Amino acid sequence: MEFLYDVRPGHELKVEEVGLSARLVSVEEDSRCPVGVNCIWAGNVRIVLSLLPGGSEDGQVSLNTALEPQAITFRGQRITIRKVMPPRIIGETINPDEYVITLAVSSEESDDAGEAEAHDLG
């Protein structure tokens, strides 16, 4: 089973079923193609996650939408970016606290990626 979590910078996600916690530290890069613009490349979003097993900080990792790494495995769980909101609009700046990142968390052994359960984490 795959679980979807919406998380904002500075907020934590908890996957109680597997004892996994992570905090979205920041959105370090957002080079997505703005809405209404024809781009040669779709762009990339890079986030920094702080992994928190048992509530203590274990380390920071980067995760990308287009570049590598696009997935990380931690404590048997595969974590990927599923969606980034809001979309980029030409001439507008997205404030860091406006980002909502949808993360997908699934068991490494899971072959049931078709089902998803959504969780909103603020």
mmCIF file with all atom_site columns, C-alpha atoms in Angstrom:
data_model
loop_
_atom_site.group_PDB
_atom_site.id
_atom_site.type_symbol
_atom_site.label_atom_id
_atom_site.label_alt_id
_atom_site.label_comp_id
_atom_site.label_asym_id
_atom_site.label_entity_id
_atom_site.label_seq_id
_atom_site.pdbx_PDB_ins_code
_atom_site.Cartn_x
_atom_site.Cartn_y
_atom_site.Cartn_z
_atom_site.occupancy
_atom_site.B_iso_or_equiv
_atom_site.pdbx_formal_charge
_atom_site.auth_seq_id
_atom_site.auth_comp_id
_atom_site.auth_asym_id
_atom_site.auth_atom_id
_atom_site.pdbx_PDB_model_num
ATOM 1   C CA . MET A 1 1   ? 0.000  0.000  0.000   1.00 0.00 ? 1   MET A CA 1
ATOM 2   C CA . GLU A 1 2   ? 1.134  3.517  -0.763  1.00 0.00 ? 2   GLU A CA 1
ATOM 3   C CA . PHE A 1 3   ? 0.369  6.413  1.564   1.00 0.00 ? 3   PHE A CA 1
ATOM 4   C CA . LEU A 1 4   ? 0.282  10.044 0.391   1.00 0.00 ? 4   LEU A CA 1
ATOM 5   C CA . TYR A 1 5   ? 1.198  12.848 2.784   1.00 0.00 ? 5   TYR A CA 1
ATOM 6   C CA . ASP A 1 6   ? 0.832  16.591 2.185   1.00 0.00 ? 6   ASP A CA 1
ATOM 7   C CA . VAL A 1 7   ? 3.525  18.431 4.112   1.00 0.00 ? 7   VAL A CA 1
ATOM 8   C CA . ARG A 1 8   ? 4.741  22.031 4.294   1.00 0.00 ? 8   ARG A CA 1
ATOM 9   C CA . PRO A 1 9   ? 8.280  23.268 4.982   1.00 0.00 ? 9   PRO A CA 1
ATOM 10  C CA . GLY A 1 10  ? 9.016  23.078 8.699   1.00 0.00 ? 10  GLY A CA 1
ATOM 11  C CA . HIS A 1 11  ? 6.304  20.480 9.300   1.00 0.00 ? 11  HIS A CA 1
ATOM 12  C CA . GLU A 1 12  ? 6.705  16.823 10.150  1.00 0.00 ? 12  GLU A CA 1
ATOM 13  C CA . LEU A 1 13  ? 5.113  13.754 8.645   1.00 0.00 ? 13  LEU A CA 1
ATOM 14  C CA . LYS A 1 14  ? 4.581  10.614 10.696  1.00 0.00 ? 14  LYS A CA 1
ATOM 15  C CA . VAL A 1 15  ? 3.926  7.172  9.276   1.00 0.00 ? 15  VAL A CA 1
ATOM 16  C CA . GLU A 1 16  ? 2.730  5.567  12.499  1.00 0.00 ? 16  GLU A CA 1
ATOM 17  C CA . GLU A 1 17  ? 2.284  2.141  10.899  1.00 0.00 ? 17  GLU A CA 1
ATOM 18  C CA . VAL A 1 18  ? 6.051  1.803  10.365  1.00 0.00 ? 18  VAL A CA 1
ATOM 19  C CA . GLY A 1 19  ? 7.460  4.190  12.979  1.00 0.00 ? 19  GLY A CA 1
ATOM 20  C CA . LEU A 1 20  ? 8.815  6.669  10.436  1.00 0.00 ? 20  LEU A CA 1
ATOM 21  C CA . SER A 1 21  ? 8.981  10.419 10.952  1.00 0.00 ? 21  SER A CA 1
ATOM 22  C CA . ALA A 1 22  ? 10.497 13.026 8.664   1.00 0.00 ? 22  ALA A CA 1
ATOM 23  C CA . ARG A 1 23  ? 10.488 16.811 8.632   1.00 0.00 ? 23  ARG A CA 1
ATOM 24  C CA . LEU A 1 24  ? 10.411 18.832 5.421   1.00 0.00 ? 24  LEU A CA 1
ATOM 25  C CA . VAL A 1 25  ? 13.320 21.187 6.063   1.00 0.00 ? 25  VAL A CA 1
ATOM 26  C CA . SER A 1 26  ? 13.053 23.246 2.883   1.00 0.00 ? 26  SER A CA 1
ATOM 27  C CA . VAL A 1 27  ? 12.400 23.503 -0.818  1.00 0.00 ? 27  VAL A CA 1
ATOM 28  C CA . GLU A 1 28  ? 15.950 24.149 -2.049  1.00 0.00 ? 28  GLU A CA 1
ATOM 29  C CA . GLU A 1 29  ? 15.229 24.431 -5.776  1.00 0.00 ? 29  GLU A CA 1
ATOM 30  C CA . ASP A 1 30  ? 12.157 25.038 -7.889  1.00 0.00 ? 30  ASP A CA 1
ATOM 31  C CA . SER A 1 31  ? 12.988 25.314 -11.576 1.00 0.00 ? 31  SER A CA 1
ATOM 32  C CA . ARG A 1 32  ? 9.622  24.009 -12.822 1.00 0.00 ? 32  ARG A CA 1
ATOM 33  C CA . CYS A 1 33  ? 8.316  25.415 -16.068 1.00 0.00 ? 33  CYS A CA 1
ATOM 34  C CA . PRO A 1 34  ? 5.793  28.187 -15.269 1.00 0.00 ? 34  PRO A CA 1
ATOM 35  C CA . VAL A 1 35  ? 2.143  27.719 -16.212 1.00 0.00 ? 35  VAL A CA 1
ATOM 36  C CA . GLY A 1 36  ? 1.438  28.851 -19.783 1.00 0.00 ? 36  GLY A CA 1
ATOM 37  C CA . VAL A 1 37  ? 5.087  28.777 -20.886 1.00 0.00 ? 37  VAL A CA 1
ATOM 38  C CA . ASN A 1 38  ? 6.503  26.324 -23.445 1.00 0.00 ? 38  ASN A CA 1
ATOM 39  C CA . CYS A 1 39  ? 9.701  24.944 -21.930 1.00 0.00 ? 39  CYS A CA 1
ATOM 40  C CA . ILE A 1 40  ? 12.266 22.541 -23.345 1.00 0.00 ? 40  ILE A CA 1
ATOM 41  C CA . TRP A 1 41  ? 12.671 20.950 -19.889 1.00 0.00 ? 41  TRP A CA 1
ATOM 42  C CA . ALA A 1 42  ? 9.970  20.492 -17.234 1.00 0.00 ? 42  ALA A CA 1
ATOM 43  C CA . GLY A 1 43  ? 12.390 21.603 -14.518 1.00 0.00 ? 43  GLY A CA 1
ATOM 44  C CA . ASN A 1 44  ? 13.162 20.161 -11.105 1.00 0.00 ? 44  ASN A CA 1
ATOM 45  C CA . VAL A 1 45  ? 12.093 20.590 -7.512  1.00 0.00 ? 45  VAL A CA 1
ATOM 46  C CA . ARG A 1 46  ? 14.628 19.608 -4.848  1.00 0.00 ? 46  ARG A CA 1
ATOM 47  C CA . ILE A 1 47  ? 13.571 19.295 -1.230  1.00 0.00 ? 47  ILE A CA 1
ATOM 48  C CA . VAL A 1 48  ? 15.531 18.551 1.929   1.00 0.00 ? 48  VAL A CA 1
ATOM 49  C CA . LEU A 1 49  ? 14.079 16.048 4.400   1.00 0.00 ? 49  LEU A CA 1
ATOM 50  C CA . SER A 1 50  ? 15.331 15.436 7.918   1.00 0.00 ? 50  SER A CA 1
ATOM 51  C CA . LEU A 1 51  ? 14.794 11.784 8.859   1.00 0.00 ? 51  LEU A CA 1
ATOM 52  C CA . LEU A 1 52  ? 13.617 11.333 12.431  1.00 0.00 ? 52  LEU A CA 1
ATOM 53  C CA . PRO A 1 53  ? 13.583 7.696  13.596  1.00 0.00 ? 53  PRO A CA 1
ATOM 54  C CA . GLY A 1 54  ? 12.085 7.543  17.060  1.00 0.00 ? 54  GLY A CA 1
ATOM 55  C CA . GLY A 1 55  ? 11.933 11.332 17.262  1.00 0.00 ? 55  GLY A CA 1
ATOM 56  C CA . SER A 1 56  ? 15.689 12.010 17.069  1.00 0.00 ? 56  SER A CA 1
ATOM 57  C CA . GLU A 1 57  ? 17.237 13.571 13.985  1.00 0.00 ? 57  GLU A CA 1
ATOM 58  C CA . ASP A 1 58  ? 19.110 10.964 11.925  1.00 0.00 ? 58  ASP A CA 1
ATOM 59  C CA . GLY A 1 59  ? 20.288 13.018 8.985   1.00 0.00 ? 59  GLY A CA 1
ATOM 60  C CA . GLN A 1 60  ? 19.228 15.128 6.068   1.00 0.00 ? 60  GLN A CA 1
ATOM 61  C CA . VAL A 1 61  ? 18.633 13.882 2.541   1.00 0.00 ? 61  VAL A CA 1
ATOM 62  C CA . SER A 1 62  ? 17.710 15.577 -0.722  1.00 0.00 ? 62  SER A CA 1
ATOM 63  C CA . LEU A 1 63  ? 14.932 14.371 -2.978  1.00 0.00 ? 63  LEU A CA 1
ATOM 64  C CA . ASN A 1 64  ? 14.158 15.557 -6.528  1.00 0.00 ? 64  ASN A CA 1
ATOM 65  C CA . THR A 1 65  ? 11.319 15.445 -9.025  1.00 0.00 ? 65  THR A CA 1
ATOM 66  C CA . ALA A 1 66  ? 13.443 15.228 -12.200 1.00 0.00 ? 66  ALA A CA 1
ATOM 67  C CA . LEU A 1 67  ? 17.087 14.764 -11.167 1.00 0.00 ? 67  LEU A CA 1
ATOM 68  C CA . GLU A 1 68  ? 18.549 12.012 -8.990  1.00 0.00 ? 68  GLU A CA 1
ATOM 69  C CA . PRO A 1 69  ? 17.798 10.942 -6.373  1.00 0.00 ? 69  PRO A CA 1
ATOM 70  C CA . GLN A 1 70  ? 14.078 10.769 -7.103  1.00 0.00 ? 70  GLN A CA 1
ATOM 71  C CA . ALA A 1 71  ? 13.498 8.230  -4.339  1.00 0.00 ? 71  ALA A CA 1
ATOM 72  C CA . ILE A 1 72  ? 15.075 7.328  -1.028  1.00 0.00 ? 72  ILE A CA 1
ATOM 73  C CA . THR A 1 73  ? 14.623 4.243  1.093   1.00 0.00 ? 73  THR A CA 1
ATOM 74  C CA . PHE A 1 74  ? 14.610 4.644  4.855   1.00 0.00 ? 74  PHE A CA 1
ATOM 75  C CA . ARG A 1 75  ? 13.673 1.968  7.395   1.00 0.00 ? 75  ARG A CA 1
ATOM 76  C CA . GLY A 1 76  ? 12.242 -0.184 4.598   1.00 0.00 ? 76  GLY A CA 1
ATOM 77  C CA . GLN A 1 77  ? 10.043 2.624  3.244   1.00 0.00 ? 77  GLN A CA 1
ATOM 78  C CA . ARG A 1 78  ? 10.430 4.190  -0.186  1.00 0.00 ? 78  ARG A CA 1
ATOM 79  C CA . ILE A 1 79  ? 9.792  7.957  -0.240  1.00 0.00 ? 79  ILE A CA 1
ATOM 80  C CA . THR A 1 80  ? 9.153  9.937  -3.438  1.00 0.00 ? 80  THR A CA 1
ATOM 81  C CA . ILE A 1 81  ? 7.735  13.340 -4.364  1.00 0.00 ? 81  ILE A CA 1
ATOM 82  C CA . ARG A 1 82  ? 4.317  12.884 -5.951  1.00 0.00 ? 82  ARG A CA 1
ATOM 83  C CA . LYS A 1 83  ? 3.185  16.514 -6.371  1.00 0.00 ? 83  LYS A CA 1
ATOM 84  C CA . VAL A 1 84  ? 4.364  20.090 -5.721  1.00 0.00 ? 84  VAL A CA 1
ATOM 85  C CA . MET A 1 85  ? 1.934  22.962 -5.178  1.00 0.00 ? 85  MET A CA 1
ATOM 86  C CA . PRO A 1 86  ? 1.380  25.755 -5.945  1.00 0.00 ? 86  PRO A CA 1
ATOM 87  C CA . PRO A 1 87  ? 2.339  25.761 -9.627  1.00 0.00 ? 87  PRO A CA 1
ATOM 88  C CA . ARG A 1 88  ? 4.925  28.302 -10.760 1.00 0.00 ? 88  ARG A CA 1
ATOM 89  C CA . ILE A 1 89  ? 3.511  31.369 -12.477 1.00 0.00 ? 89  ILE A CA 1
ATOM 90  C CA . ILE A 1 90  ? 5.721  33.612 -14.564 1.00 0.00 ? 90  ILE A CA 1
ATOM 91  C CA . GLY A 1 91  ? 6.633  36.827 -12.755 1.00 0.00 ? 91  GLY A CA 1
ATOM 92  C CA . GLU A 1 92  ? 5.471  35.554 -9.345  1.00 0.00 ? 92  GLU A CA 1
ATOM 93  C CA . THR A 1 93  ? 7.575  34.326 -6.442  1.00 0.00 ? 93  THR A CA 1
ATOM 94  C CA . ILE A 1 94  ? 6.433  31.450 -4.262  1.00 0.00 ? 94  ILE A CA 1
ATOM 95  C CA . ASN A 1 95  ? 7.052  32.110 -0.573  1.00 0.00 ? 95  ASN A CA 1
ATOM 96  C CA . PRO A 1 96  ? 8.633  29.092 1.155   1.00 0.00 ? 96  PRO A CA 1
ATOM 97  C CA . ASP A 1 97  ? 5.671  28.645 3.510   1.00 0.00 ? 97  ASP A CA 1
ATOM 98  C CA . GLU A 1 98  ? 3.251  28.435 0.546   1.00 0.00 ? 98  GLU A CA 1
ATOM 99  C CA . TYR A 1 99  ? 4.677  25.133 -0.711  1.00 0.00 ? 99  TYR A CA 1
ATOM 100 C CA . VAL A 1 100 ? 2.735  21.931 -0.179  1.00 0.00 ? 100 VAL A CA 1
ATOM 101 C CA . ILE A 1 101 ? 4.684  18.815 -1.125  1.00 0.00 ? 101 ILE A CA 1
ATOM 102 C CA . THR A 1 102 ? 2.830  15.532 -1.569  1.00 0.00 ? 102 THR A CA 1
ATOM 103 C CA . LEU A 1 103 ? 5.126  12.687 -0.572  1.00 0.00 ? 103 LEU A CA 1
ATOM 104 C CA . ALA A 1 104 ? 4.393  9.055  -1.406  1.00 0.00 ? 104 ALA A CA 1
ATOM 105 C CA . VAL A 1 105 ? 5.527  6.500  1.180   1.00 0.00 ? 105 VAL A CA 1
ATOM 106 C CA . SER A 1 106 ? 5.401  2.803  0.350   1.00 0.00 ? 106 SER A CA 1
ATOM 107 C CA . SER A 1 107 ? 7.000  -0.372 1.614   1.00 0.00 ? 107 SER A CA 1
ATOM 108 C CA . GLU A 1 108 ? 10.088 -1.432 -0.374  1.00 0.00 ? 108 GLU A CA 1
ATOM 109 C CA . GLU A 1 109 ? 8.472  -4.840 -0.847  1.00 0.00 ? 109 GLU A CA 1
ATOM 110 C CA . SER A 1 110 ? 5.075  -3.399 -1.790  1.00 0.00 ? 110 SER A CA 1
ATOM 111 C CA . ASP A 1 111 ? 3.908  -4.183 -5.291  1.00 0.00 ? 111 ASP A CA 1
ATOM 112 C CA . ASP A 1 112 ? 0.560  -2.514 -4.645  1.00 0.00 ? 112 ASP A CA 1
ATOM 113 C CA . ALA A 1 113 ? 1.509  1.016  -5.715  1.00 0.00 ? 113 ALA A CA 1
ATOM 114 C CA . GLY A 1 114 ? -1.844 1.435  -7.475  1.00 0.00 ? 114 GLY A CA 1
ATOM 115 C CA . GLU A 1 115 ? -3.716 2.008  -4.215  1.00 0.00 ? 115 GLU A CA 1
ATOM 116 C CA . ALA A 1 116 ? -3.070 5.190  -2.316  1.00 0.00 ? 116 ALA A CA 1
ATOM 117 C CA . GLU A 1 117 ? -4.343 6.524  0.975   1.00 0.00 ? 117 GLU A CA 1
ATOM 118 C CA . ALA A 1 118 ? -4.091 10.294 1.485   1.00 0.00 ? 118 ALA A CA 1
ATOM 119 C CA . HIS A 1 119 ? -3.100 12.113 4.679   1.00 0.00 ? 119 HIS A CA 1
ATOM 120 C CA . ASP A 1 120 ? -3.020 15.898 5.147   1.00 0.00 ? 120 ASP A CA 1
ATOM 121 C CA . LEU A 1 121 ? -0.273 17.044 7.505   1.00 0.00 ? 121 LEU A CA 1
ATOM 122 C CA . GLY A 1 122 ? -0.795 20.744 7.539   1.00 0.00 ? 122 GLY A CA 1
#
